[in-house]
XYZ file of C-alpha atoms in Angstrom:
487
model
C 0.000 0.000 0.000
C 1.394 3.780 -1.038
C 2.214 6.191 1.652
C -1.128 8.217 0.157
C -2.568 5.270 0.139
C -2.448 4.864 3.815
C -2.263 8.582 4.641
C -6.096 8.431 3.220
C -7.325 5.576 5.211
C -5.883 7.595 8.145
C -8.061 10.328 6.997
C -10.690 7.590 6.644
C -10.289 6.141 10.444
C -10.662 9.782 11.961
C -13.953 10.395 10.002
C -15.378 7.270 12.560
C -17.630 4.170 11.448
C -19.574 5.909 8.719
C -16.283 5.186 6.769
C -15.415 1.908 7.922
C -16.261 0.283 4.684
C -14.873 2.272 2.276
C -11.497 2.169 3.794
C -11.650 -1.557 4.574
C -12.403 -2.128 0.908
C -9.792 0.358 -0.205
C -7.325 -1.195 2.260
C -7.599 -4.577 2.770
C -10.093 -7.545 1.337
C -12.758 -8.489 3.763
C -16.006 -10.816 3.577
C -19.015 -9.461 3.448
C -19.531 -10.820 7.184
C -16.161 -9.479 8.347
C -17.274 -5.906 7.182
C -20.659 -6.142 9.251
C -18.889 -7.529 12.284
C -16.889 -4.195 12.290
C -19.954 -1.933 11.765
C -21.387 -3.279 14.710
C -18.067 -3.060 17.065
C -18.147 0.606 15.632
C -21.742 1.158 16.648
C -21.348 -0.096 20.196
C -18.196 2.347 20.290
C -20.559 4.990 19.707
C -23.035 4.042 21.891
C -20.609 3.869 24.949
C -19.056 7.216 24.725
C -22.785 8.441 24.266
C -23.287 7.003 27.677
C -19.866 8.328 29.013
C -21.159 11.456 27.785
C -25.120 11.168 29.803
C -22.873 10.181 33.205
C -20.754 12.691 32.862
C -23.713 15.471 32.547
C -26.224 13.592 35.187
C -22.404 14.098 37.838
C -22.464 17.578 37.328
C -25.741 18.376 37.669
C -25.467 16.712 41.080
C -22.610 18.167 42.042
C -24.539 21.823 40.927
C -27.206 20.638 43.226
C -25.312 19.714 45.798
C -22.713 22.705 46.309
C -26.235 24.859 45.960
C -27.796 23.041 48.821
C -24.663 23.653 50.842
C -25.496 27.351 50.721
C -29.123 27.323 51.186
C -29.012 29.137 55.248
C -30.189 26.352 57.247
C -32.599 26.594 60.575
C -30.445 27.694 63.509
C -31.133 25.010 65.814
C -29.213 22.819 63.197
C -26.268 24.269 63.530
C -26.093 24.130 67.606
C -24.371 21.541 69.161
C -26.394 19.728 72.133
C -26.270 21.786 75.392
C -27.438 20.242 78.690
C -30.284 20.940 80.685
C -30.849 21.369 83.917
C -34.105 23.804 83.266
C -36.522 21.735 85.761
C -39.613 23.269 83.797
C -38.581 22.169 80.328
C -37.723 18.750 81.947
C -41.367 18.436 83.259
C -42.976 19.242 80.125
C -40.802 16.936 77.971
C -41.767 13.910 80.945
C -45.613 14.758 81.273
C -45.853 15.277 77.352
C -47.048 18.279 77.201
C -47.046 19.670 73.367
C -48.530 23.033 74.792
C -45.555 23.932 77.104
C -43.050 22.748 74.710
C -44.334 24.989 72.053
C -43.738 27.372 74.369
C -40.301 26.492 75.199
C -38.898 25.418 72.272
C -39.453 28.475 69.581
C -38.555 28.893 66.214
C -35.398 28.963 66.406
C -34.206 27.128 69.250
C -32.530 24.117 69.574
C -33.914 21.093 70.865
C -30.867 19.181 71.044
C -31.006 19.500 74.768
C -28.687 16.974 76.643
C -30.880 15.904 80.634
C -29.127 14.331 83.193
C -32.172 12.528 84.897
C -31.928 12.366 88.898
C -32.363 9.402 90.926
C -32.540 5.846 89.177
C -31.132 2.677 90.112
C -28.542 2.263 92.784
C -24.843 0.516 92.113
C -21.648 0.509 93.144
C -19.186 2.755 92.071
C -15.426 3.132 92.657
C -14.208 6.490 93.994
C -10.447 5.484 93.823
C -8.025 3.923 96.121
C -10.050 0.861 96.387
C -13.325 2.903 98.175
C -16.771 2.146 96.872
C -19.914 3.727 97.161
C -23.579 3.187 96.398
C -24.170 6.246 93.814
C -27.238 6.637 91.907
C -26.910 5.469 88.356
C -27.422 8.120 85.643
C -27.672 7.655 82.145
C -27.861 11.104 80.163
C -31.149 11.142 77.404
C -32.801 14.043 75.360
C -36.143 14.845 75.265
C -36.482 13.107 72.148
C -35.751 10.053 74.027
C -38.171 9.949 76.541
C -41.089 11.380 74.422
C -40.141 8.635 71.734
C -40.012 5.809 75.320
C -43.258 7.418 76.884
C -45.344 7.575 73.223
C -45.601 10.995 73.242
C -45.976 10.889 69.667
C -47.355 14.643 69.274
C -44.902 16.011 71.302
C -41.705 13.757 69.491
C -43.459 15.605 65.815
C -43.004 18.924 67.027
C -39.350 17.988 68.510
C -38.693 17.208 64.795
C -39.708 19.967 63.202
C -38.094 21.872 65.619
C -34.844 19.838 64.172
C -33.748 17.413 66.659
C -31.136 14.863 65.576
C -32.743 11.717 65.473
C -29.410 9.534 66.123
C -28.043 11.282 68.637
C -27.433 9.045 71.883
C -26.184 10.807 74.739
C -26.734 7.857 76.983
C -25.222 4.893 74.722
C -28.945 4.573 72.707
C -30.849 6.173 70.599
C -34.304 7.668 70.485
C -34.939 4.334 68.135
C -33.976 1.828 70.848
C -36.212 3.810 73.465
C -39.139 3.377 71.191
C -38.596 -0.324 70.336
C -37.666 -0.885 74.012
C -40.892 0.761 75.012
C -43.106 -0.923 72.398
C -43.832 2.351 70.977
C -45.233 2.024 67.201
C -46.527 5.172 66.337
C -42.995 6.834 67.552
C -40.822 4.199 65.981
C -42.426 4.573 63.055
C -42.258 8.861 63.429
C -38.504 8.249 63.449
C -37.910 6.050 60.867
C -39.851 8.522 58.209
C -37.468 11.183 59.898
C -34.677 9.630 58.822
C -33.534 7.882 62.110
C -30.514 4.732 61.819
C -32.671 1.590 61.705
C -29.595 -0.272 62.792
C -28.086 1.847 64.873
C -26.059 0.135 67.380
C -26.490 1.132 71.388
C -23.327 1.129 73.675
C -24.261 -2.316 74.258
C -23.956 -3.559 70.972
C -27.334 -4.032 70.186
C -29.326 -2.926 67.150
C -33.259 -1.634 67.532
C -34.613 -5.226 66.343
C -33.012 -6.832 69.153
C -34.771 -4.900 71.718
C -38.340 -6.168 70.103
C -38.609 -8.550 72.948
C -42.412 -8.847 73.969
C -45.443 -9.669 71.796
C -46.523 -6.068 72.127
C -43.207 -5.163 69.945
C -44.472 -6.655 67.144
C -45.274 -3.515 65.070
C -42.053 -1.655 66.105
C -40.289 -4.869 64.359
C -42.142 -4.384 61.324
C -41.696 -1.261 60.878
C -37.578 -1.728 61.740
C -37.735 -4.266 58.907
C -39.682 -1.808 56.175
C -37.056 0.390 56.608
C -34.201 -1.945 56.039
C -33.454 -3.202 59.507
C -30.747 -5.507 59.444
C -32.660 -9.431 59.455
C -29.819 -10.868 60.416
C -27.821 -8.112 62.535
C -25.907 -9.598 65.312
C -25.241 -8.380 69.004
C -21.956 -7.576 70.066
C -21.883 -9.460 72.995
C -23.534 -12.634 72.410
C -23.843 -12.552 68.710
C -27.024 -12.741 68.613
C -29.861 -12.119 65.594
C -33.121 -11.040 65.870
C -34.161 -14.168 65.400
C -32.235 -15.694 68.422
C -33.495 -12.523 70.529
C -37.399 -13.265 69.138
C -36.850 -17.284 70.091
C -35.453 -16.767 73.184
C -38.703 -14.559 74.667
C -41.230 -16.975 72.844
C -42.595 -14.641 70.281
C -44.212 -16.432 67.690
C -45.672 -13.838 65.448
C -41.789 -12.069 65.173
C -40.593 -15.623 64.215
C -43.090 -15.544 61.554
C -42.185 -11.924 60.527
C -38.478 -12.679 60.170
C -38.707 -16.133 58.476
C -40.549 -14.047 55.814
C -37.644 -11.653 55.581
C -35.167 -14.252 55.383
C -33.934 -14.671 58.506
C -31.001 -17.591 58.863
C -32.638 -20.165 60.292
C -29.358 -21.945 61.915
C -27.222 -18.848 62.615
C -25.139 -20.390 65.929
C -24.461 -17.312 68.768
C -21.038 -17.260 70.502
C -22.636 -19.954 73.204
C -23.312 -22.050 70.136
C -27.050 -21.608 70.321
C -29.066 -21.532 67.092
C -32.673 -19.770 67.344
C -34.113 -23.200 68.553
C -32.037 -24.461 71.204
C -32.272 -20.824 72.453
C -36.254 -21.767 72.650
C -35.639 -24.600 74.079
C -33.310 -23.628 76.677
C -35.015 -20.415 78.037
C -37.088 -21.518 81.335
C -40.594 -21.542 80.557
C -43.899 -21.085 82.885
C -46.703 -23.187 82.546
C -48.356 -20.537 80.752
C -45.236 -19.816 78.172
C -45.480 -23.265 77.343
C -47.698 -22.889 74.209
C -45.795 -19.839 72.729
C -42.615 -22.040 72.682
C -43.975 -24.848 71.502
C -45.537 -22.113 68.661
C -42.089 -20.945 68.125
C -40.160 -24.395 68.132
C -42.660 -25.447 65.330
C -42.280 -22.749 62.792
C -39.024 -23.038 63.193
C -38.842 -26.559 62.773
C -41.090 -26.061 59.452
C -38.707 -23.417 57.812
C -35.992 -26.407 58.271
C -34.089 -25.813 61.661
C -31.230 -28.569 61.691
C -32.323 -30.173 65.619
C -29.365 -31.920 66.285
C -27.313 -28.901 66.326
C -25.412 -28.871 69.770
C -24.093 -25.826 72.294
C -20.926 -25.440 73.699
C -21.880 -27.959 76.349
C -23.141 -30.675 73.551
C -26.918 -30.211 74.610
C -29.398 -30.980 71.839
C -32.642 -28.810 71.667
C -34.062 -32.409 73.093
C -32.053 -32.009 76.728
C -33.004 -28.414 76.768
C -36.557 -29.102 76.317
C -36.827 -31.978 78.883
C -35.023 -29.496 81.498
C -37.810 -26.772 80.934
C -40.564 -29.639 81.323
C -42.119 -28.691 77.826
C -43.912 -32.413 77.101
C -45.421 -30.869 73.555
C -42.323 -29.457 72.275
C -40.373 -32.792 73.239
C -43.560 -34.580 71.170
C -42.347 -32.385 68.538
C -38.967 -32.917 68.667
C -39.598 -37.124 69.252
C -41.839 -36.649 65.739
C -38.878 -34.972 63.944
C -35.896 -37.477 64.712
C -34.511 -36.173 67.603
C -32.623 -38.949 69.078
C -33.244 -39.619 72.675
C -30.159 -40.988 73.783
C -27.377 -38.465 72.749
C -24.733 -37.555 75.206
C -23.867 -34.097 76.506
C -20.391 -33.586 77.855
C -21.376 -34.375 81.479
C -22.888 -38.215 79.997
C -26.268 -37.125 80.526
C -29.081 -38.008 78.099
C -32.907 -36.111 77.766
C -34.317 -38.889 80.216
C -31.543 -37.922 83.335
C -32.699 -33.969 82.423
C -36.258 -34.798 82.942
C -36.029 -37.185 85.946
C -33.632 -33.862 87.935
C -36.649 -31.843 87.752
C -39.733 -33.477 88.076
C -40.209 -32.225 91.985
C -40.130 -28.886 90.233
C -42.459 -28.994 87.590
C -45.099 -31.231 88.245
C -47.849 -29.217 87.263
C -46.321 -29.195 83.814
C -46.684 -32.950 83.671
C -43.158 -34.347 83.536
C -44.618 -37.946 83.630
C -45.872 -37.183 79.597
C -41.981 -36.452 78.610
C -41.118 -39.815 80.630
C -43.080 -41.603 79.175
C -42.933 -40.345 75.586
C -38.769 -40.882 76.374
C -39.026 -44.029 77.144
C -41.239 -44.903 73.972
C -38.953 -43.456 71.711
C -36.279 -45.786 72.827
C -34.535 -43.836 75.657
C -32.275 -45.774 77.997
C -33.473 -46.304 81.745
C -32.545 -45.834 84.669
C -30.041 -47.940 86.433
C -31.843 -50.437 89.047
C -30.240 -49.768 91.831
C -30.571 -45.745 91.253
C -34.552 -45.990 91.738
C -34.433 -46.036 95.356
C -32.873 -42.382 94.745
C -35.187 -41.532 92.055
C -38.082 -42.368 94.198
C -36.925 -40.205 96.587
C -36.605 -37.026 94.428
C -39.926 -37.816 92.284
C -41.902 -39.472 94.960
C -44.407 -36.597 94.445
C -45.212 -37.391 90.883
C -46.876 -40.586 91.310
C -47.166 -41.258 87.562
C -43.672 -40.898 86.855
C -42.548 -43.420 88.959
C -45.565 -45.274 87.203
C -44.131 -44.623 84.090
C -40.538 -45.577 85.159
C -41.130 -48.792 86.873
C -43.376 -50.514 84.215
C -39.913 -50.057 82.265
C -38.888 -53.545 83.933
C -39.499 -56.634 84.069
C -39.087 -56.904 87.728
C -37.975 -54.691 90.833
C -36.077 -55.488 93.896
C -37.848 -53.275 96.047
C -37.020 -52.979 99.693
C -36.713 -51.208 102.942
C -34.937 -48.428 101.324
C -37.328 -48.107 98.837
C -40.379 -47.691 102.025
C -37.698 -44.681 103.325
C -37.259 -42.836 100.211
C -41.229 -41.998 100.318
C -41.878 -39.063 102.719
C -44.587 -40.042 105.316
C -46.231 -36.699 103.799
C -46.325 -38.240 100.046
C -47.178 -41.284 100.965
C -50.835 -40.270 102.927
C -51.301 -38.279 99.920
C -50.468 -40.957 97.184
C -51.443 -44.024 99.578
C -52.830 -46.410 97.133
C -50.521 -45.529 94.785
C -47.510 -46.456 97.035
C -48.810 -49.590 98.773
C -49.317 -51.152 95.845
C -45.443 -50.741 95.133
C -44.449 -51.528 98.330
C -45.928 -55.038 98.223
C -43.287 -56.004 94.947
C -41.607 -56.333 97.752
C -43.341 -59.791 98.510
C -44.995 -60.572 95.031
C -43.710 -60.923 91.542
C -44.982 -58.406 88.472
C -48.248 -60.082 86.722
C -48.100 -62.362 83.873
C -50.125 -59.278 82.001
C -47.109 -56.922 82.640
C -44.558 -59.609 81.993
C -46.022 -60.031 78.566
C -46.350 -56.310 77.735
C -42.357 -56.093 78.883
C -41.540 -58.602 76.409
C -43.479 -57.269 73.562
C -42.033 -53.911 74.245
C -38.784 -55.246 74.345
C -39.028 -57.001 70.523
C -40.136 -53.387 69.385
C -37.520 -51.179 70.799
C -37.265 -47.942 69.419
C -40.220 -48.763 67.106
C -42.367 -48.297 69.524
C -44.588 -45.262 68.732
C -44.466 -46.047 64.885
C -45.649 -50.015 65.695
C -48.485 -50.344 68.081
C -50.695 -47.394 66.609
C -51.033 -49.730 63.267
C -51.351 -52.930 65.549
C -54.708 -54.902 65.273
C -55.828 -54.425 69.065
C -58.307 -52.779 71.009
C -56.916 -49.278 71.943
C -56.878 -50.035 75.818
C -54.288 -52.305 74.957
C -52.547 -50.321 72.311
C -52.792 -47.373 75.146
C -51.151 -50.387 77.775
C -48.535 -51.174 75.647
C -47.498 -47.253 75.590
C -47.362 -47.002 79.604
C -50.451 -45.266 79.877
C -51.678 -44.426 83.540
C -53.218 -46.592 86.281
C -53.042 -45.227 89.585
C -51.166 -48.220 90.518
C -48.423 -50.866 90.018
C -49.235 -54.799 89.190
């Protein structure tokens, strides 16, 4: 090719894709596909310095924007730091919530970034140097955002506001957010979250708003966290726990429900090792808690909790329900594969967790959990422990029911008469006597036979004899159901 030759296609490749043909063809021989492969790279060319171009434009029109905002004179109370306030008639209108006053007090103007030192609260020991201590009264400094946003003065936090108080300020290691949540305060959470406040904000503590949703009656202050891109699965600093470990712990269904829908991790482990379920099964429960657990347990459970997950200590969700005397949940947990003879790292299995607190929880029916144990497969006690057994559970008659129709036969004695309080025994008199006579007389043939067919079915227990051919007395018989009495 001639030096004018390729001087004009040059000249050509300056002029951009519109001549792309003309000097390919004057150039060099291409195909007819070649040529329309290069169009097209040209075109895109084209396209992206278009786009460079847009960006480019949109960036400094937002930059215009922005520097002009930076001048625009802002309200004076934005510009004033916090000050404190010791002002006892500002202080009484911001705790009593009255809107009135505060209008008053806080004028255009003003700044209602006001920094109170409450007086009084909770006493502790403090250190005043050289090894001297002294009770004090412990003060945590707050705002009068805080308390209107703990007290649901939701008026009164509007006006506070307007009148341009920081919403993520937090004087006393929390926010006006956590007061809210804490407080179970809706209509103010939700007042600060279209205000702009932090919805995970972390306290001095190292806990985010969601995690102090503990009660049922937080339930809309959690929803409202989570519309405005609270953190699912934020953990504590402490504990390292989510929301959904907090929700768990304190039995709160309807949160369980909320997070699972905003994908909370179902099998997130805390630094004790405790996912969301074993932290339901391990918090102590009152017979009226009972239900919300086992509420909790089960929707976890259904969104695929892994129940053989173990704590630091090697406890299954299984040993932790059997301490807190929850028979439903450990139904739940039988139904699901837990396995009932697992080990923790003191040897124990569910059944010795259950038999140390029976005295304790009878009304929540300890003998059901036994029982159901024992179905499943669990080991028993050893023979000569009973005597001890008796002694501790003596005043759940149908546990040691339950227990001693586990064997074939007993070698009850003297010790055994001892280990009944004279007090149990008036009370559960039948009951006892006809114990105390194995001490003369064999088990009945009837029992015999229901030991050995038990025996043959081990550990298929519950799945066997509700398909067997029998009347359901005997079915029920075969599963240690209740007498009132031993045979």
């Amino acid at each position: 090719m001639s030096a004018v030759e390729s001087s004009k296609a040059g000249r050509d490749s300056d002029a951009g894709g519109g001549k792309l043909s003309s000097m390919s063809k004057g150039s060099f021989v291409f195909t007819s596909m070649a040529l329309h492969s290069l169009e097209a790279d040209a075109d895109i060319l084209e396209r992206h310095r278009y786009k460079q171009r847009l960006a480019s434009h949109h960036l400094l029109s937002y930059r215009l924007k922005k520097e002009a905002s930076k001048r625009v004179p802002l309200r004076s109370s934005m510009f004033l730091k916090p000050a404190m306030c010791q002002d006892v008639v500002i202080q009484n209108a911001v705790y009593t919530g009255n809107l009135e006053a505060m209008q008053r007090l806080f004028p255009r103007g003003s700044t209602a970034n006001l920094i109170i030192e409450p007086q009084g609260g909770e006493m502790r020991w403090a250190a005043r140097g050289e090894g001297l201590w002294s009770l004090t009264y412990e003060q945590e400094l707050t705002m009068p955002l805080h308390i209107t946003a703990g007290r649901g003065f939701a008026d009164c936090l509007k006006f506070l506001l307007q009148r341009g108080a920081s919403v993520d300020l937090a004087p006393g290691g929390i926010t006006a957010l956590h007061e809210s949540c804490a407080n179970c305060e809706s209509e103010c959470t939700k007042l600060l979250l279209v205000h702009g406040a932090n919805a995970n904000a972390v306290s001095e503590d190292g806990r985010m708003p969601l995690h102090l949703c503990t009660t049922p009656e937080s339930f809309e202050c959690a929803k409202h966290l989570l519309q405005y891109g609270g953190a699912i699965n934020g953990r504590t600093v402490d504990e390292d726990d989510t929301p959904l470990h907090v929700a768990a712990r304190n039995g709160l269904p309807n949160h369980i429900e909320l997070y699972l829908r905003y994908g909370a991790a179902v099998d997130k482990q805390n630094d004790e090792g405790l996912t969301p379920l074993n932290a339901a099964c391990s918090q102590p429960q009152e017979l009226q808690d009972l239900q919300r657990y086992f509420k909790v347990c089960q929707l976890l459970l259904k969104a695929g909790a892994d129940l053989h997950t173990t704590d630091q200590d090697k406890h299954t969700p299984l040993h932790m329900a059997c301490k807190n005397v929850n028979a439903d949940l450990v139904d739940l947990l039988l139904a699901n594969g837990a396995c009932v003879n697992n080990m923790d790292y003191g040897g124990e299995a569910p059944m010795h967790n259950i038999l140390k607190v029976v005295c304790y929880k009878i009304a929540h029916s300890p003998e059901r959990i036994v029982r159901a144990l024992l179905n499943h497969g669990s080991i028993r006690v050893w023979p000569g422990a009973l005597p001890m057994v008796l002694k501790h559970c003596s005043e759940s008659p149908r546990t040691i029911e339950v227990l001693l129709n586990a064997y074939s036969h007993l070698k009850v004695n003297d010790t055994w008469v001892e280990a009944v309080s004279p007090e149990v025994f008036k009370e559960h008199k039948e009951f006892y006597e006809s114990v105390f006579s194995l001490q003369l007389t064999p088990r009945s043939l009837q029992h015999l036979a229901r030991y050995r067919l038990r025996a043959f079915l081990e550990g298929r227990l519950d799945k066997v004899v509700p398909q067997l051919h029998m009347p359901t007395f005997l079915k029920n018989y075969l599963l240690l159901d209740y007498r009132g009495y031993i045979h």
